[in-house]
Amino acid sequence: MCSSDLHPLVHRRDGTVSLEVVNGTQVSDPVYMNVVMDTTGARIPGDYDTVDDALAAGETVLYLEPGTYGPISGADVIIGDPDGGVTIDAAGAANGIEGASYIRHLTITGAAEHGVYADQDIRIHDCVIEGNGTADTSGIDGGGIWSENRVVLYDSVVQGNYGFLGGGIYLARTATMYAQQSVVADNQADYGGGIYLDTTTGNVQLQNTLLVGNAADVNGGGGVFLDSRAFLTRVTVADNDNGGVRLRYGYFEVEESIFAYNDEYGVDEADKPTVHFSDTLFGTSDTVNGGDAPDPADC
């Protein structure tokens, strides 16, 4: 039941980087990300007094000085001060950031529905997305991040958000996500407290990531609820309420990861997916429901 090593394949062309993960028999969907470097754009305050003034002038790349700003819709790139201190406070508006393809060095909070509403591919780098959505989810999915496209989450934290499906992150339709060096923690939902993948064609790839302290009110994956393929490498799934990871369909591969102190189960193989574990540890109370736990002698 244990797999061979995973091999990442990185391709670069025309300023775009794509990543695939291969284990000899299975190949993940490629994850594409644009390489964004500092370029011309509007500095606020400085070039313009307010974000609205910059957007009204047709600016789509914004550089924000330390301070608190309201919700932003219509900017393609939003970059805060690298030393921190830039907060996007939606103050009860539906979305904190909407329509961007790249955001960096931001704290995003206070949205009634979604901290980040991604209606196109988006890269999120060095951001904290916290305190979005409401405890009464009322059918709103993805309190922290909502996307139906590609999400690249790097060196970021998604914590303390609420949703009906996917308190932290909701991935719809053909959405995919690649997360590295990130934390998904203390989010709450009816299903998929941390992450909910609501698609049978997309996939989730997590590396060096923590999925901790999330909760699902219904037994549907306190940490993660997956409907499709997933690749987890050096991921800690711990202290999630109502289960660690719930799998329904597709292909699931885990390497060098830890499952511990998850209430109900470590992994639930709900609809007989294909599952492979390699060099992965399970706590004594973290069961594998619906399938055989990996043999410690082999893993």
Coordinates of C-alpha atoms in Angstrom, one line a residue:
M1 CA 0.0 0.0 0.0
C2 CA 3.0 2.2 0.1
S3 CA 4.1 4.2 -3.0
S4 CA 7.4 5.0 -4.6
D5 CA 9.0 8.4 -4.2
L6 CA 7.3 11.4 -5.7
H7 CA 9.1 13.3 -8.4
P8 CA 8.3 17.0 -9.1
L9 CA 8.7 18.2 -12.7
V10 CA 9.1 21.9 -13.1
H11 CA 8.7 23.5 -16.5
R12 CA 9.4 27.2 -17.4
R13 CA 8.3 29.0 -20.4
D14 CA 7.3 32.6 -21.3
G15 CA 7.4 33.8 -17.7
T16 CA 5.2 31.0 -16.5
V17 CA 6.2 28.1 -14.2
S18 CA 4.3 24.9 -14.1
L19 CA 4.6 22.0 -11.6
E20 CA 3.6 18.4 -12.0
V21 CA 4.1 15.6 -9.4
V22 CA 4.9 12.1 -10.8
N23 CA 5.2 8.8 -8.9
G24 CA 5.9 6.5 -11.8
T25 CA 2.2 5.6 -12.5
Q26 CA 0.2 8.7 -11.6
V27 CA 0.8 12.3 -12.8
S28 CA -0.9 15.2 -11.2
D29 CA -2.5 18.0 -13.2
P30 CA 0.0 20.8 -13.8
V31 CA -0.1 23.8 -11.6
Y32 CA 0.7 27.1 -13.4
M33 CA 1.9 30.2 -11.8
N34 CA 3.0 33.5 -13.3
V35 CA 6.3 34.9 -12.1
V36 CA 5.5 38.3 -10.8
M37 CA 8.2 40.9 -10.2
D38 CA 8.1 44.4 -9.0
T39 CA 7.0 46.6 -11.9
T40 CA 5.3 49.9 -12.6
G41 CA 2.2 50.5 -10.6
A42 CA 0.5 52.9 -8.2
R43 CA 1.9 53.5 -4.8
I44 CA -0.7 54.4 -2.1
P45 CA -0.5 56.8 -0.5
G46 CA 2.0 58.5 -2.8
D47 CA 1.0 58.4 -6.4
Y48 CA -2.7 58.4 -5.3
D49 CA -4.3 59.2 -2.0
T50 CA -6.7 56.2 -2.0
V51 CA -7.1 52.8 -3.6
D52 CA -10.3 54.1 -5.2
D53 CA -8.5 57.0 -6.8
A54 CA -5.9 54.6 -8.3
L55 CA -8.5 52.2 -9.7
A56 CA -10.5 55.1 -11.1
A57 CA -7.4 56.2 -13.0
G58 CA -7.1 52.7 -14.5
E59 CA -4.3 51.4 -12.3
T60 CA -4.3 47.6 -11.8
V61 CA -1.1 47.1 -9.9
L62 CA -1.2 48.5 -6.4
Y63 CA 1.6 48.9 -3.8
L64 CA 0.2 49.7 -0.4
E65 CA 2.1 51.4 2.4
P66 CA 1.4 50.2 6.0
G67 CA -2.1 51.0 7.1
T68 CA -5.7 49.6 7.0
Y69 CA -7.6 49.6 3.7
G70 CA -11.2 48.7 2.8
P71 CA -12.1 45.9 0.4
I72 CA -10.5 45.9 -3.0
S73 CA -12.1 44.8 -6.2
G74 CA -10.7 45.3 -9.7
A75 CA -7.0 45.4 -9.0
D76 CA -4.9 42.6 -10.7
V77 CA -1.8 42.8 -8.4
I78 CA -1.9 44.0 -4.8
I79 CA 1.4 44.1 -2.9
G80 CA 1.8 45.3 0.7
D81 CA 4.9 46.6 2.5
P82 CA 7.4 43.6 2.9
D83 CA 7.8 44.6 6.5
G84 CA 4.1 44.0 7.2
G85 CA 1.5 46.3 8.6
V86 CA -0.9 46.3 5.6
T87 CA -4.4 45.1 6.5
I88 CA -7.4 44.7 4.1
D89 CA -10.4 45.0 6.4
A90 CA -13.6 44.3 4.6
A91 CA -15.6 45.5 7.6
G92 CA -18.6 43.3 6.8
A93 CA -18.5 43.6 3.0
A94 CA -19.0 40.4 1.1
N95 CA -15.4 40.0 -0.1
G96 CA -12.0 41.3 1.1
I97 CA -10.2 41.0 -2.2
E98 CA -12.0 40.2 -5.5
G99 CA -10.6 39.7 -9.0
A100 CA -6.8 39.8 -8.2
S101 CA -4.3 37.3 -9.8
Y102 CA -1.4 38.0 -7.3
I103 CA -1.4 39.3 -3.7
R104 CA 1.5 39.6 -1.3
H105 CA 2.4 40.8 2.2
L106 CA -1.3 41.4 3.2
T107 CA -3.6 40.5 6.1
I108 CA -7.1 40.1 4.9
T109 CA -10.0 40.0 7.5
G110 CA -13.6 41.1 8.2
A111 CA -15.3 39.8 5.1
A112 CA -18.9 38.5 5.5
E113 CA -18.5 35.8 2.9
H114 CA -14.9 35.4 1.5
G115 CA -11.6 36.9 2.4
V116 CA -10.4 36.2 -1.1
Y117 CA -12.8 35.7 -3.9
A118 CA -10.8 34.3 -6.9
D119 CA -12.6 34.4 -10.2
Q120 CA -9.3 33.8 -12.0
D121 CA -6.0 32.0 -11.3
I122 CA -4.4 33.5 -8.2
R123 CA -1.1 33.4 -6.4
I124 CA -1.1 34.2 -2.7
H125 CA 2.3 34.9 -1.2
D126 CA 3.1 35.8 2.4
C127 CA -0.5 36.6 3.4
V128 CA -2.6 36.1 6.5
I129 CA -6.3 35.4 5.7
E130 CA -8.2 35.3 9.0
G131 CA -11.5 36.1 10.6
N132 CA -13.7 35.9 7.4
G133 CA -17.1 34.4 7.1
T134 CA -19.5 34.1 10.0
A135 CA -20.2 31.3 12.5
D136 CA -23.7 31.1 11.0
T137 CA -22.5 30.0 7.6
S138 CA -25.9 30.2 5.9
G139 CA -24.7 28.2 2.9
I140 CA -21.7 30.5 2.1
D141 CA -18.7 28.4 1.1
G142 CA -15.0 29.2 1.5
G143 CA -14.8 31.9 4.2
G144 CA -11.1 32.3 3.8
I145 CA -10.6 31.6 0.0
W146 CA -13.2 30.8 -2.6
S147 CA -12.0 29.7 -6.1
E148 CA -13.0 27.8 -9.2
N149 CA -9.6 28.2 -10.8
R150 CA -6.0 27.6 -9.8
V151 CA -4.7 28.7 -6.4
V152 CA -1.0 28.8 -5.4
L153 CA -0.7 29.4 -1.7
Y154 CA 2.9 30.1 -0.5
D155 CA 4.3 31.0 2.9
S156 CA 0.8 32.0 4.0
V157 CA -1.7 31.4 6.8
V158 CA -5.4 30.7 6.5
Q159 CA -6.9 30.7 10.0
G160 CA -10.1 31.3 12.0
N161 CA -12.5 31.5 9.0
Y162 CA -16.0 30.1 8.6
G163 CA -18.0 28.5 5.8
F164 CA -20.6 25.9 5.0
L165 CA -18.3 23.9 2.7
G166 CA -14.6 24.7 3.4
G167 CA -14.3 27.1 6.3
G168 CA -10.7 27.9 5.3
I169 CA -10.7 27.2 1.5
Y170 CA -13.4 26.1 -0.9
L171 CA -12.3 24.8 -4.4
A172 CA -15.2 24.5 -6.9
R173 CA -15.7 22.9 -10.3
T174 CA -12.3 22.5 -12.1
A175 CA -10.3 24.3 -9.3
T176 CA -6.8 23.1 -8.3
M177 CA -4.5 24.2 -5.5
Y178 CA -0.8 24.0 -4.7
A179 CA 0.2 25.0 -1.2
Q180 CA 3.7 25.1 0.2
Q181 CA 5.0 26.3 3.6
S182 CA 1.6 27.3 4.6
V183 CA -0.8 26.8 7.6
V184 CA -4.5 26.1 7.5
A185 CA -5.7 26.3 11.1
D186 CA -8.7 26.8 13.3
N187 CA -11.2 27.1 10.5
Q188 CA -14.8 25.8 10.8
A189 CA -17.4 24.5 8.4
D190 CA -20.2 21.9 8.2
Y191 CA -18.0 19.9 5.8
G192 CA -14.3 20.3 5.3
G193 CA -13.3 22.6 8.1
G194 CA -9.9 23.5 6.6
I195 CA -10.3 22.7 2.9
Y196 CA -13.2 21.4 0.7
L197 CA -12.4 20.3 -2.8
D198 CA -15.8 20.2 -4.5
T199 CA -14.7 18.8 -7.9
T200 CA -13.9 15.4 -9.4
T201 CA -11.5 16.9 -12.0
G202 CA -9.3 19.2 -9.9
N203 CA -6.6 18.3 -7.4
V204 CA -4.8 19.5 -4.3
Q205 CA -1.1 19.4 -3.8
L206 CA 0.2 20.2 -0.3
Q207 CA 3.9 20.4 0.7
N208 CA 5.4 21.4 4.0
T209 CA 2.0 22.4 5.3
L210 CA 0.1 22.3 8.6
L211 CA -3.6 21.3 8.7
V212 CA -4.3 21.8 12.4
G213 CA -7.2 22.6 14.7
N214 CA -9.9 22.8 12.0
A215 CA -13.4 21.5 12.7
A216 CA -16.4 20.1 10.7
D217 CA -19.8 20.3 12.4
V218 CA -20.8 17.2 10.4
N219 CA -18.6 14.2 10.1
G220 CA -17.1 15.3 6.8
G221 CA -13.4 15.9 7.3
G222 CA -12.5 18.4 10.0
G223 CA -9.2 19.0 8.2
V224 CA -9.9 18.3 4.6
F225 CA -12.8 16.9 2.5
L226 CA -11.7 15.8 -1.0
D227 CA -13.7 14.7 -4.0
S228 CA -10.7 14.1 -6.3
R229 CA -6.9 13.6 -6.4
A230 CA -4.5 14.8 -3.7
F231 CA -0.8 14.7 -3.1
L232 CA 0.5 15.4 0.4
T233 CA 4.2 15.6 1.1
R234 CA 5.5 16.5 4.6
V235 CA 2.1 17.6 5.8
T236 CA 1.0 17.5 9.4
V237 CA -2.7 16.7 9.9
A238 CA -3.4 17.1 13.6
D239 CA -5.9 18.1 16.2
N240 CA -8.8 18.4 13.8
D241 CA -12.3 17.9 15.1
N242 CA -14.5 15.3 13.3
G243 CA -11.8 13.7 11.3
G244 CA -8.5 14.5 9.6
V245 CA -9.0 13.8 5.9
R246 CA -12.1 12.5 4.2
L247 CA -11.7 11.0 0.7
R248 CA -14.4 10.2 -1.7
Y249 CA -13.1 9.5 -5.2
G250 CA -9.9 9.6 -7.2
Y251 CA -6.3 9.1 -6.2
F252 CA -4.7 10.0 -2.9
E253 CA -0.9 9.9 -2.2
V254 CA 0.8 10.8 1.1
E255 CA 4.5 10.9 1.8
E256 CA 6.5 11.8 4.9
S257 CA 3.4 13.1 6.7
I258 CA 1.9 12.8 10.2
F259 CA -1.7 12.2 11.4
A260 CA -2.2 12.7 15.1
Y261 CA -4.9 13.6 17.6
N262 CA -7.7 13.9 15.0
D263 CA -11.1 13.2 16.5
E264 CA -13.0 10.3 14.8
Y265 CA -10.3 9.2 12.3
G266 CA -7.1 10.1 10.6
V267 CA -8.3 9.2 7.1
D268 CA -11.7 8.1 6.0
E269 CA -11.8 6.4 2.6
A270 CA -15.5 7.0 2.0
D271 CA -16.0 5.8 -1.6
K272 CA -13.0 3.5 -2.1
P273 CA -10.5 5.8 -3.6
T274 CA -7.0 4.6 -4.6
V275 CA -4.7 5.4 -1.6
H276 CA -1.0 5.1 -1.1
F277 CA 1.0 6.0 2.0
S278 CA 4.8 6.3 2.2
D279 CA 7.0 7.1 5.2
T280 CA 3.9 8.3 7.0
L281 CA 3.1 8.1 10.8
F282 CA -0.4 7.6 12.4
G283 CA -1.1 8.3 16.0
T284 CA -2.6 5.4 18.0
S285 CA -6.1 7.0 17.8
D286 CA -5.9 8.0 14.2
T287 CA -7.6 5.2 12.2
V288 CA -7.9 4.6 8.5
N289 CA -11.6 4.0 7.9
G290 CA -12.7 2.0 4.8
G291 CA -9.2 0.8 3.9
D292 CA -6.1 -0.8 5.4
A293 CA -3.7 1.3 7.4
P294 CA -0.2 1.3 6.0
D295 CA 2.1 -1.4 7.4
P296 CA 4.8 0.4 9.6
A297 CA 7.3 -2.2 8.4
D298 CA 6.8 -1.0 4.8
C299 CA 6.3 2.7 5.5

